[in-house]
mmCIF file of C-alpha atoms in Angstrom:
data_model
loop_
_atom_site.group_PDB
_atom_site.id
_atom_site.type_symbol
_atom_site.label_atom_id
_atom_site.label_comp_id
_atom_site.label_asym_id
_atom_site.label_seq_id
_atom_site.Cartn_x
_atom_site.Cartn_y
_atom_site.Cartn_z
ATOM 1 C CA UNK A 29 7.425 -6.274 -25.476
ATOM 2 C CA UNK A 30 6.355 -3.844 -22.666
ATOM 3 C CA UNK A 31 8.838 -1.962 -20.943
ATOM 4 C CA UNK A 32 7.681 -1.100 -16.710
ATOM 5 C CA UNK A 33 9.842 0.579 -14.510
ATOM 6 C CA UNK A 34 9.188 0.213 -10.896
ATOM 7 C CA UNK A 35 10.540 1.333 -7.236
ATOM 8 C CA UNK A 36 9.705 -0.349 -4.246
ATOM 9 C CA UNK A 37 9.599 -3.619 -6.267
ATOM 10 C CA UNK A 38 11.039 -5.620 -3.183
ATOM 11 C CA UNK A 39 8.337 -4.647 -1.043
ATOM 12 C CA UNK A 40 5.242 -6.554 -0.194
ATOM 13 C CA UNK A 41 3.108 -4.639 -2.207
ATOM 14 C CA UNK A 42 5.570 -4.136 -5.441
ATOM 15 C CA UNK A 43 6.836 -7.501 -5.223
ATOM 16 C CA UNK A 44 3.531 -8.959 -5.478
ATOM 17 C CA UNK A 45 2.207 -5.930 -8.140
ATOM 18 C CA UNK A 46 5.177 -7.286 -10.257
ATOM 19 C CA UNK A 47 4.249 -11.032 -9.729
ATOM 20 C CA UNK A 48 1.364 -10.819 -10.584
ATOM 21 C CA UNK A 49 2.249 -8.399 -13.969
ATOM 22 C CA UNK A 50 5.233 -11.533 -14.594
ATOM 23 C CA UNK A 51 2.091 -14.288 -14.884
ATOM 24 C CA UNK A 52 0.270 -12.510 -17.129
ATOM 25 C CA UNK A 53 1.479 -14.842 -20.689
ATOM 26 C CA UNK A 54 2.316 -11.234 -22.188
ATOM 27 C CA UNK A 55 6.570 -10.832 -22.863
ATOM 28 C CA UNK A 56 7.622 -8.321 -20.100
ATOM 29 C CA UNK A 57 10.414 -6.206 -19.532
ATOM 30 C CA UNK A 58 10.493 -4.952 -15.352
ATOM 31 C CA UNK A 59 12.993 -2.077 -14.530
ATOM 32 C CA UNK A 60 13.624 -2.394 -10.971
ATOM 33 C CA UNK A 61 14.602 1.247 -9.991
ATOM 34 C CA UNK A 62 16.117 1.093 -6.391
ATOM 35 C CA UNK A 63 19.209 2.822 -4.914
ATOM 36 C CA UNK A 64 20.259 -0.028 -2.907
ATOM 37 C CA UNK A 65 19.762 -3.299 -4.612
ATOM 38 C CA UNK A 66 22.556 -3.345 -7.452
ATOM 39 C CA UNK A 67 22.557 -6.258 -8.443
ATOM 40 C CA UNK A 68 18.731 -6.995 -8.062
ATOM 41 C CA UNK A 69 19.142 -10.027 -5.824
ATOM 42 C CA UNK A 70 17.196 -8.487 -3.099
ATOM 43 C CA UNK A 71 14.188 -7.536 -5.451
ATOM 44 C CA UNK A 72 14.566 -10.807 -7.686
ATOM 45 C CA UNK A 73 14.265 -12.832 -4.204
ATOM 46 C CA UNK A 74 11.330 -10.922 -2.922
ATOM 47 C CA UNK A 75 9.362 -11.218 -6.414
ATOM 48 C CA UNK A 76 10.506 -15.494 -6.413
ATOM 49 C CA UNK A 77 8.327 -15.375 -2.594
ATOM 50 C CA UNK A 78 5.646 -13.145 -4.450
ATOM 51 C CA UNK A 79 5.155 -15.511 -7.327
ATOM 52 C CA UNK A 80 5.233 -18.826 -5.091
ATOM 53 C CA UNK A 81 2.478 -16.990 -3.041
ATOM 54 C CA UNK A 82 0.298 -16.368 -6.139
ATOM 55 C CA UNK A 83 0.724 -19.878 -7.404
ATOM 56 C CA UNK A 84 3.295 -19.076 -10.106
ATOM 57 C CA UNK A 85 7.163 -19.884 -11.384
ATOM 58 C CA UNK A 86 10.095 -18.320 -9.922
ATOM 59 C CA UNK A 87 11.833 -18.412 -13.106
ATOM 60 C CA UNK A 88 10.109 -15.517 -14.056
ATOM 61 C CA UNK A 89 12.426 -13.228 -12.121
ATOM 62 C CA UNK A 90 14.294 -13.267 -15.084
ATOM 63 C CA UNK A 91 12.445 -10.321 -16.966
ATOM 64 C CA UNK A 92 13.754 -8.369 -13.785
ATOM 65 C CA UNK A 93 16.981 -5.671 -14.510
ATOM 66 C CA UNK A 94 17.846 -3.607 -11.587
ATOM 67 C CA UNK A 95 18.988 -0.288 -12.118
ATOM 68 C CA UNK A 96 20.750 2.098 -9.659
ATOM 69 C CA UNK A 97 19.075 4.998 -8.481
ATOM 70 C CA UNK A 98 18.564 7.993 -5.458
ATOM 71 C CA UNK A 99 15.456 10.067 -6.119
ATOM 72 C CA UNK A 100 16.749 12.640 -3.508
ATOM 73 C CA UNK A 101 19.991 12.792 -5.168
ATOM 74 C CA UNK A 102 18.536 15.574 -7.913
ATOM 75 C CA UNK A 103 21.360 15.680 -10.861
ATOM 76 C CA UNK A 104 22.236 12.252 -10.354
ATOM 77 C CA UNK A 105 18.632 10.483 -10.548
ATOM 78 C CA UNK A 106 18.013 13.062 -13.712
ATOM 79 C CA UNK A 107 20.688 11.378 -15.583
ATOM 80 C CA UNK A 108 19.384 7.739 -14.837
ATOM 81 C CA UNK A 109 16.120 8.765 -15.544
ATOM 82 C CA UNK A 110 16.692 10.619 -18.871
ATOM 83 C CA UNK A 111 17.671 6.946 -20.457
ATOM 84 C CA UNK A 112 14.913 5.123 -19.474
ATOM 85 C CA UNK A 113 11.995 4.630 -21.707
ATOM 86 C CA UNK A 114 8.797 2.878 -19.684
ATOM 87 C CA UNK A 115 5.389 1.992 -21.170
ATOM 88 C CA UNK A 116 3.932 2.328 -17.712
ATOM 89 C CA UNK A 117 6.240 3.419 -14.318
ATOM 90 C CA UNK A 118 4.813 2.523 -10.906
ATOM 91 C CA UNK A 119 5.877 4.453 -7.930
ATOM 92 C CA UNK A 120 5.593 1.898 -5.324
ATOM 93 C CA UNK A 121 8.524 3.267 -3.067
ATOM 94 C CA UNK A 122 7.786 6.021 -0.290
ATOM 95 C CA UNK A 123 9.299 7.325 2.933
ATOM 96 C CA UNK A 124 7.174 6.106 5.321
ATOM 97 C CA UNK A 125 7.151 8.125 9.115
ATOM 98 C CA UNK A 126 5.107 9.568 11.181
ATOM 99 C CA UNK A 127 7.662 11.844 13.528
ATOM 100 C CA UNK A 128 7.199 15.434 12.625
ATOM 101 C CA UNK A 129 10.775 16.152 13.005
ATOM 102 C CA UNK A 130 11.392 13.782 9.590
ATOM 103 C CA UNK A 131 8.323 16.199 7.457
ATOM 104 C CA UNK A 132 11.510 17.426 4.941
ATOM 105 C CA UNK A 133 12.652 14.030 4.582
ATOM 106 C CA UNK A 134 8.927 12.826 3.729
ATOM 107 C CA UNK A 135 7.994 16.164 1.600
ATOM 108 C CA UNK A 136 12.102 15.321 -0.364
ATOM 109 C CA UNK A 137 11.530 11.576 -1.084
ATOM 110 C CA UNK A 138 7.020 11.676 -1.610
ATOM 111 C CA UNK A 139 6.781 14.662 -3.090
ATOM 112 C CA UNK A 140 9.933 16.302 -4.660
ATOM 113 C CA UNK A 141 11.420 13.086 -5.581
ATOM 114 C CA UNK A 142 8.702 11.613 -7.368
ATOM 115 C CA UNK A 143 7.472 14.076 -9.250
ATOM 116 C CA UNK A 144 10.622 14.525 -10.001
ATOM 117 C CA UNK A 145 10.251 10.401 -11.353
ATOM 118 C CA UNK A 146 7.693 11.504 -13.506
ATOM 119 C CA UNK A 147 9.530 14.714 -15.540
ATOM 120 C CA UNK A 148 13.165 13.776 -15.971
ATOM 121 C CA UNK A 149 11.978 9.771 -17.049
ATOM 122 C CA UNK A 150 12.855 10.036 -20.593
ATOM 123 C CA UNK A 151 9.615 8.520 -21.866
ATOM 124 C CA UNK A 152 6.239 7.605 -19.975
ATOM 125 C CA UNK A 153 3.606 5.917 -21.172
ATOM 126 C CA UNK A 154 1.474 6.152 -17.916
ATOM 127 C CA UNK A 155 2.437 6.921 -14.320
ATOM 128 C CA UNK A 156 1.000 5.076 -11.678
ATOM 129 C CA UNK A 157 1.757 6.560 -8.172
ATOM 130 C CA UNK A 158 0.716 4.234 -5.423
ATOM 131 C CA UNK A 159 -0.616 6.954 -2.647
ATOM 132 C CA UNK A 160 -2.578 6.038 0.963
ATOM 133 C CA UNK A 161 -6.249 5.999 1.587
ATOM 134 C CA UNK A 162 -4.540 8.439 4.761
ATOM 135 C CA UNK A 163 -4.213 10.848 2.484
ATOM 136 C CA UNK A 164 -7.893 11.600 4.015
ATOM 137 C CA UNK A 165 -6.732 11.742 7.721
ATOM 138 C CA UNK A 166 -8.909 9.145 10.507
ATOM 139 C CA UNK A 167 -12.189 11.182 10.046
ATOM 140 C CA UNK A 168 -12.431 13.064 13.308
ATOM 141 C CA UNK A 169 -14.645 15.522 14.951
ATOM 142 C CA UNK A 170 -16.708 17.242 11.999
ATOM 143 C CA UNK A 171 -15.047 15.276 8.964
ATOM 144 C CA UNK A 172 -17.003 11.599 10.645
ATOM 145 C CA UNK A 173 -18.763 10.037 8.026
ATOM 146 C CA UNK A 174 -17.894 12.248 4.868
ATOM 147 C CA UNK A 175 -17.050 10.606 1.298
ATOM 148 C CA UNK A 176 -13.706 11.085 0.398
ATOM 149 C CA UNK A 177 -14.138 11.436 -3.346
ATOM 150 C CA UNK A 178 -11.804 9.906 -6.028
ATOM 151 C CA UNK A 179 -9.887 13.557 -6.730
ATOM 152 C CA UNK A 180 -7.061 15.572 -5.370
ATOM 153 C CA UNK A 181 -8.251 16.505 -1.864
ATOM 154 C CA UNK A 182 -8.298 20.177 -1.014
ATOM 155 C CA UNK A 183 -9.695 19.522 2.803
ATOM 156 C CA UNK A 184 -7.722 16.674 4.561
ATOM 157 C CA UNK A 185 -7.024 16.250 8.262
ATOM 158 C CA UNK A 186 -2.799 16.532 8.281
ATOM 159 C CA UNK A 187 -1.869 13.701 10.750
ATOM 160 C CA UNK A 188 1.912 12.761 9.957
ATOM 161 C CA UNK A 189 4.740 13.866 7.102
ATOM 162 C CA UNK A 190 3.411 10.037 5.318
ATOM 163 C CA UNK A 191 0.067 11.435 4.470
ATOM 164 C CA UNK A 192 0.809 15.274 4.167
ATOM 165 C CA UNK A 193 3.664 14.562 1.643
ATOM 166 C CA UNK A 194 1.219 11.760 -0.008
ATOM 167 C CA UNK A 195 -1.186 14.370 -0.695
ATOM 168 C CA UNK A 196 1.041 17.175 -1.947
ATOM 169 C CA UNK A 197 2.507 14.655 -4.113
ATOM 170 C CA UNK A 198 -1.026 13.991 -5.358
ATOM 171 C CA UNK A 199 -1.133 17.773 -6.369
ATOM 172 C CA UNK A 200 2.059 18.173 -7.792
ATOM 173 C CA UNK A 201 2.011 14.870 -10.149
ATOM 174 C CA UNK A 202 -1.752 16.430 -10.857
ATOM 175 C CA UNK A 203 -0.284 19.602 -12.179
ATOM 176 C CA UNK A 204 3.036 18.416 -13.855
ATOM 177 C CA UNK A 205 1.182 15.619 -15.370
ATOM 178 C CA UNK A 206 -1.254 17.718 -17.669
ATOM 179 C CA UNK A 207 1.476 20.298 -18.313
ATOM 180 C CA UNK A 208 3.291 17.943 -19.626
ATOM 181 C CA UNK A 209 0.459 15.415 -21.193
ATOM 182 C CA UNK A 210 1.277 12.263 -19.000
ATOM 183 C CA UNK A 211 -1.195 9.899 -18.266
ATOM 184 C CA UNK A 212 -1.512 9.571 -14.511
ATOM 185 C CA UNK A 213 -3.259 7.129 -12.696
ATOM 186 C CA UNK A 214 -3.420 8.165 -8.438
ATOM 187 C CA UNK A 215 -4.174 4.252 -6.418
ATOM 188 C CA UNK A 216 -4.976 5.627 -2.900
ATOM 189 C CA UNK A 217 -4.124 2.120 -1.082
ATOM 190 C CA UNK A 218 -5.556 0.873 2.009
ATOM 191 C CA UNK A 219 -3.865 -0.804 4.114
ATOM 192 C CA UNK A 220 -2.843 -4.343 2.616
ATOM 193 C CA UNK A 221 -3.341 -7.718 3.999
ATOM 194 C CA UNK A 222 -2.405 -11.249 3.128
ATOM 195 C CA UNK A 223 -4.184 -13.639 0.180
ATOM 196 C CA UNK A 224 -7.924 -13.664 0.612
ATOM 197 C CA UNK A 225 -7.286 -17.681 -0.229
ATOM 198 C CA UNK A 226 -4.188 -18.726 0.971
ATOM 199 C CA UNK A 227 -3.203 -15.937 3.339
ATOM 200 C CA UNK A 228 0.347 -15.800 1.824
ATOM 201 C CA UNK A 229 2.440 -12.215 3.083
ATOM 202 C CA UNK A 230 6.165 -11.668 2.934
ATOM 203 C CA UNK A 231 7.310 -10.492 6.322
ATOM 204 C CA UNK A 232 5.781 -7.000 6.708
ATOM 205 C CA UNK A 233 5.281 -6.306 10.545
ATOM 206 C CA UNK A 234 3.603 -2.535 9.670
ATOM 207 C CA UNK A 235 0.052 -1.029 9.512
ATOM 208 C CA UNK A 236 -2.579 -4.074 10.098
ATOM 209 C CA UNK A 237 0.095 -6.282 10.712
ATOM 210 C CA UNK A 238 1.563 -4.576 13.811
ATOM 211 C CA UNK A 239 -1.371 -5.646 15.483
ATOM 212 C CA UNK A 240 -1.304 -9.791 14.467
ATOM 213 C CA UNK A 241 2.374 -9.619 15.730
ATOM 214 C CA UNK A 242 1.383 -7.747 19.094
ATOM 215 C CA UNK A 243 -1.543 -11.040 19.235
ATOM 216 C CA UNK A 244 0.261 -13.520 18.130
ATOM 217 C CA UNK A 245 3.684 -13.082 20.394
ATOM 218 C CA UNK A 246 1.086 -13.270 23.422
ATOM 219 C CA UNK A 247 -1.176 -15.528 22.760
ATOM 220 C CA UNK A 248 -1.321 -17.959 25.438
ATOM 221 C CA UNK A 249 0.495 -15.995 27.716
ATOM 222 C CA UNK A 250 -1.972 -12.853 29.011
ATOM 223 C CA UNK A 251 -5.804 -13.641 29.182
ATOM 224 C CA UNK A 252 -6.484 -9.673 27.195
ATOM 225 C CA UNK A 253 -4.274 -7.464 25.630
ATOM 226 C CA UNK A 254 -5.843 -3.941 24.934
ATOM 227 C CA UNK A 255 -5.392 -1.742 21.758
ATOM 228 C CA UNK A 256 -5.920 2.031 22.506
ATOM 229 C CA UNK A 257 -8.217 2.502 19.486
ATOM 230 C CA UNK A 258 -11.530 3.204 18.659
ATOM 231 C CA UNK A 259 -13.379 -0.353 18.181
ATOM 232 C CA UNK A 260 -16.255 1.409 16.300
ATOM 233 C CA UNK A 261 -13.360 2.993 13.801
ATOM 234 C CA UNK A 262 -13.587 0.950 9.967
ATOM 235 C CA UNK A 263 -9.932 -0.674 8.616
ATOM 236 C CA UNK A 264 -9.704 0.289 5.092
ATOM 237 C CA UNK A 265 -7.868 -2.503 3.805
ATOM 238 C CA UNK A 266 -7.502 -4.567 0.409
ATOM 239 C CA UNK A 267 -6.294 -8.820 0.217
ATOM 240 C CA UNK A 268 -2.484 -8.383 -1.589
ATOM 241 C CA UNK A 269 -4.282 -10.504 -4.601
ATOM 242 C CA UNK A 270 -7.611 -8.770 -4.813
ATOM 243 C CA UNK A 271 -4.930 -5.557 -5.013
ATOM 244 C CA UNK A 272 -3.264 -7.249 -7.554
ATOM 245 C CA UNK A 273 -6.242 -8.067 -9.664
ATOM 246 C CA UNK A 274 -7.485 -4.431 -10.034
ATOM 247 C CA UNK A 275 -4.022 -3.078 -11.018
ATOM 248 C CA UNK A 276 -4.230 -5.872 -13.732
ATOM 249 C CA UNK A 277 -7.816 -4.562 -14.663
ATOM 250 C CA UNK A 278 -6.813 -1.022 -14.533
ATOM 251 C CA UNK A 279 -3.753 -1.764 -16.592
ATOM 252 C CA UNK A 280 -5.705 -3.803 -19.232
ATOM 253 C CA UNK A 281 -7.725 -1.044 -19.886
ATOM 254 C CA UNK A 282 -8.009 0.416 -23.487
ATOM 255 C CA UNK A 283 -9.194 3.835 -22.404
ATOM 256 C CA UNK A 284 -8.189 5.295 -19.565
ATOM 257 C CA UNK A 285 -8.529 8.373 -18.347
ATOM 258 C CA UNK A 286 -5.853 11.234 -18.923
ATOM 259 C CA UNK A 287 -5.694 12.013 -14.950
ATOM 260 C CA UNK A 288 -7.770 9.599 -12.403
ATOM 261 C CA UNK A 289 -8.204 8.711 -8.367
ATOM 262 C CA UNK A 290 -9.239 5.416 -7.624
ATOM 263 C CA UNK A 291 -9.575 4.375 -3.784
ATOM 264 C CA UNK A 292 -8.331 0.706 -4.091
ATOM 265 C CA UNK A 293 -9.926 -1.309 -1.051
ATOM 266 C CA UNK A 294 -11.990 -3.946 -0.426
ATOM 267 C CA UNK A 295 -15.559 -3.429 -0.306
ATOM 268 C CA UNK A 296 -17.776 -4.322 2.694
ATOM 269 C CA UNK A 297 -15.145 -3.078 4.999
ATOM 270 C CA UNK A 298 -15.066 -4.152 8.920
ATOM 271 C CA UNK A 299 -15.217 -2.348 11.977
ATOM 272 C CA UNK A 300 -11.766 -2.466 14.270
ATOM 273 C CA UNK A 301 -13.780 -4.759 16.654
ATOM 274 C CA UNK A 302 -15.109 -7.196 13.718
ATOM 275 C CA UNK A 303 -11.375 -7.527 12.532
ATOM 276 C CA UNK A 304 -10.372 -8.242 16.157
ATOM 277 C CA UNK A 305 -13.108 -10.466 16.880
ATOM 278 C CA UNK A 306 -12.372 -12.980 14.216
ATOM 279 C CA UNK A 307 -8.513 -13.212 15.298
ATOM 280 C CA UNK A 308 -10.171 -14.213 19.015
ATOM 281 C CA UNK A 309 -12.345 -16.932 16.823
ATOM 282 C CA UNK A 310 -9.636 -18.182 14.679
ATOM 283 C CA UNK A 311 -7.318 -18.501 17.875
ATOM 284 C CA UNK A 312 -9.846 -20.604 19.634
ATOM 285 C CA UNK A 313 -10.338 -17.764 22.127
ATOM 286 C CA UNK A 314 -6.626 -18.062 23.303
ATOM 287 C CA UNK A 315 -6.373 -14.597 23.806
ATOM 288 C CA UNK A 316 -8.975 -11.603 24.340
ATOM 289 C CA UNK A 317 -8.632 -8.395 22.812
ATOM 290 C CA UNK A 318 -10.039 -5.167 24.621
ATOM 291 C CA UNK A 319 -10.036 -1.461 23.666
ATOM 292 C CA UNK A 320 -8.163 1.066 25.781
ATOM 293 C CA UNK A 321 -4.685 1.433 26.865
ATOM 294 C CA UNK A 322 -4.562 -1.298 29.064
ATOM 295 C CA UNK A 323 -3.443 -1.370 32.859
ATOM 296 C CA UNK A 324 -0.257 -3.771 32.517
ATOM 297 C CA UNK A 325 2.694 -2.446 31.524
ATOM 298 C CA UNK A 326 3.515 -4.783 28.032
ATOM 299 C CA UNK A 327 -0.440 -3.125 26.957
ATOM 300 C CA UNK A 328 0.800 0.613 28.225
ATOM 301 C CA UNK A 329 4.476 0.464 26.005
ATOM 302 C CA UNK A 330 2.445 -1.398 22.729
ATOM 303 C CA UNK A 331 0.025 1.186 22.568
ATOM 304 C CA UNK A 332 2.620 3.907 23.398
ATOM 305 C CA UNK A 333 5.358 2.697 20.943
ATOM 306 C CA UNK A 334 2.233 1.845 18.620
ATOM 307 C CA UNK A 335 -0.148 5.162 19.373
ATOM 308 C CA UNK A 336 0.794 7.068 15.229
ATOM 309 C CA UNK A 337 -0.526 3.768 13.989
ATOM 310 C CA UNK A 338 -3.690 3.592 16.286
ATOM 311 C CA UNK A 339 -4.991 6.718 14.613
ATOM 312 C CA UNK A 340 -3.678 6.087 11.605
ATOM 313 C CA UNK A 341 -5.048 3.162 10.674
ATOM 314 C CA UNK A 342 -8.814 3.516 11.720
ATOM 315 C CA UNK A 343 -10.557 5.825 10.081
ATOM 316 C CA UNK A 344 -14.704 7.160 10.011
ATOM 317 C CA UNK A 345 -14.728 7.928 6.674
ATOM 318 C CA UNK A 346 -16.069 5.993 3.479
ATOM 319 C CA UNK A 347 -14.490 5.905 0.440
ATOM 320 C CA UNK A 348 -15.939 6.891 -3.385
ATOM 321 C CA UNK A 349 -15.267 4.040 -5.336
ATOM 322 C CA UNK A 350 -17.505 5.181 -8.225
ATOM 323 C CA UNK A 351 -15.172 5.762 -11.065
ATOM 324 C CA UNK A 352 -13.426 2.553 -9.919
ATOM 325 C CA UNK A 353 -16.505 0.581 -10.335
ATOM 326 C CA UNK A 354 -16.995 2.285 -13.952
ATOM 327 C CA UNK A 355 -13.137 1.287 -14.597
ATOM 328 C CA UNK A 356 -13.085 -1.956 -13.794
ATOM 329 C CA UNK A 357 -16.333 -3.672 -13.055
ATOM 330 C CA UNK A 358 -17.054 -5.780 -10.096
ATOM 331 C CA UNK A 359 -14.646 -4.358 -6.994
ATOM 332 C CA UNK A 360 -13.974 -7.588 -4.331
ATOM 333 C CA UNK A 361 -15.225 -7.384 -1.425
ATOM 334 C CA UNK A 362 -13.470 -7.535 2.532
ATOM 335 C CA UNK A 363 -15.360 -11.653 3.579
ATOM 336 C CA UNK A 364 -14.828 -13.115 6.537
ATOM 337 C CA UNK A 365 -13.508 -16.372 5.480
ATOM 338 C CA UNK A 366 -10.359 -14.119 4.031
ATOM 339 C CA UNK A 367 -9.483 -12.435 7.360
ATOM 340 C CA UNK A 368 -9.505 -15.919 8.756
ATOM 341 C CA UNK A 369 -7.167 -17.427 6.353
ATOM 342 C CA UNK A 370 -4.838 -14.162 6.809
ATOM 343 C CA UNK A 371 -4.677 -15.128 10.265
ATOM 344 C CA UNK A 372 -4.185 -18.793 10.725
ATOM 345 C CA UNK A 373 -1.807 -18.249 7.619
ATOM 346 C CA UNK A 374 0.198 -15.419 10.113
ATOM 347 C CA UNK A 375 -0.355 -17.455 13.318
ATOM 348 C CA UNK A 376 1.090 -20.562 11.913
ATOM 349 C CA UNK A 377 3.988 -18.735 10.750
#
């Protein structure tokens, strides 16, 4: 029986990473490494919505054992870690911000902390860490249109403590990883959206989702409501199952590569205004969506409160997806008749 030892299994994206491991048929032993979920009912109930989204049994929470753990505590995380023996360990978990003031916090938890995960585990078969496709930065001024490529980036636009931390974590895991001779496998993310079929998401209100909840709470109510963002800006983003079915590919694999990047989004990515235009459809033109900070005052405070995410989530770039391709095969690609089922599925919520 595998062993896997996750953090940030009650999450959208590591509840439904461990769903979908749970329905493979293979036995399966899940680790649930969290420092405030002792008794894993938070992370057993988020996994139970997970599996019911992906069509499976919630009895399979079972497999799940939580154990008790603070990456930022050094000496006390060291001595957790030094007893647990994992086949593969997923870092999922991250501190996620974008004010300046909290860089230490981001740099202690992203970067410290987990490559801290990776050393003092006592055995590691292969260590995913989950990064961002922001790692990159938006793409502005002479970086528009470059290639990120699927390798520890040494030019980056540094946006936010998320991303900076995200990449120096990307370095460090890089380096401690072949000193050490374990496997490491970097997923740069994109920004994650509902089933491509069913729309299914837990209740995440962040990245493309801040937007649908902005749309949704006024439809019906104001004729436009402007986003301050770049229309002609692409959304890197991935369906939560077409996420799912790559780590399953990349996991199946029966030889990987000792250290690898792989940009994990959807192929055929949209434009800001295509995304935008097909929540207008799908809403029966309810509500119209315009670009620019807007003149009332509900626009003005969104785009203010929401003005880290506006930049952060567009970007100009393109992705290498290359060595994914080579990894896995076929990659699935961004259709339209997914966004719409991600939004009826949110707007009937």
């Amino acid at each position: 029986m595998k062993t896997i030892a996750v953090t940030g299994a009650s999450g959208f994206v590591g509840s439904a990473m461990i769903a979908s491991f749970l329905l493979d048929d293979a036995p399966l032993r899940v680790l649930s490494l969290a420092h405030d979920d002792l008794d894993g009912s938070r992370v057993r109930q988020a996994v139970a919505k997970a599996l019911a989204g992906f069509g499976g049994s919630p009895d399979r929470v079972a497999a799940i054992e939580p154990v008790a753990i603070d990456l930022t505590k050094a000496e006390e995380a060291a001595a957790v870690l030094a007893g647990i023996e994992a086949d593969e360990l997923w870092h999922v978990a991250a501190h996620m911000s974008y004010d300046p003031l909290r860089i230490a916090e981001a740099f202690a938890f992203n970067a410290v902390g987990t490559t801290r995960l990776m050393l003092a585990t006592g055995r590691v078969g292969r260590f995913y860490f989950v990064s961002t496709t922001g790692v990159a930065g938006p793409g502005d001024r002479d970086r528009v249109g470059q290639v990120i490529p699927e390798c520890p980036l040494v030019e980056f636009e540094a946006i936010n403590p998320y991303t900076v931390s995200k990449a120096m974590a990307e370095h460090m895991l890089w380096t401690a990883g072949a000193e050490r001779g374990i496997p490491l496998t970097v997923l740069r993310l994109g920004s994650v959206i509902g089933h491509s079929r069913t729309g299914w998401v837990n209740d995440t209100r962040y990245g493309y989702y801040s937007y649908l909840q902005a749309f949704k709470r006024f439809l019906g109510r104001e004729p436009v409501f402007s986003v301050d963002i770049d229309p002609d800006r692409t959304f890197p983003v991935i369906h939560i199952d077409h996420m799912a079915d790559l780590c399953h590919r990349l996991r199946a694999r029966t030889h990987p590569g000792d250290r690898e990047v792989f940009h994990i989004c959807d192929t055929s990515l949209m434009t800001v205004a295509e995304h935008f235009q097909v929540f207008e459809e799908v809403t029966g033109g309810r509500i119209k969506i315009a670009f620019g900070p807007g003149a009332k005052s509900f626009n003005q405070v969104f785009n203010k409160v929401n003005a880290d995410n506006n930049r952060f989530m567009g970007t100009r770039h393109s992705f290498d997806m290359t060595k994914l391709g080579e990894a896995v095969g076929e990659i699935p690609k961004l259709e339209r008749s997914g966004l719409e089922a991600v939004i009826t599925a949110y707007v009937n919520s």
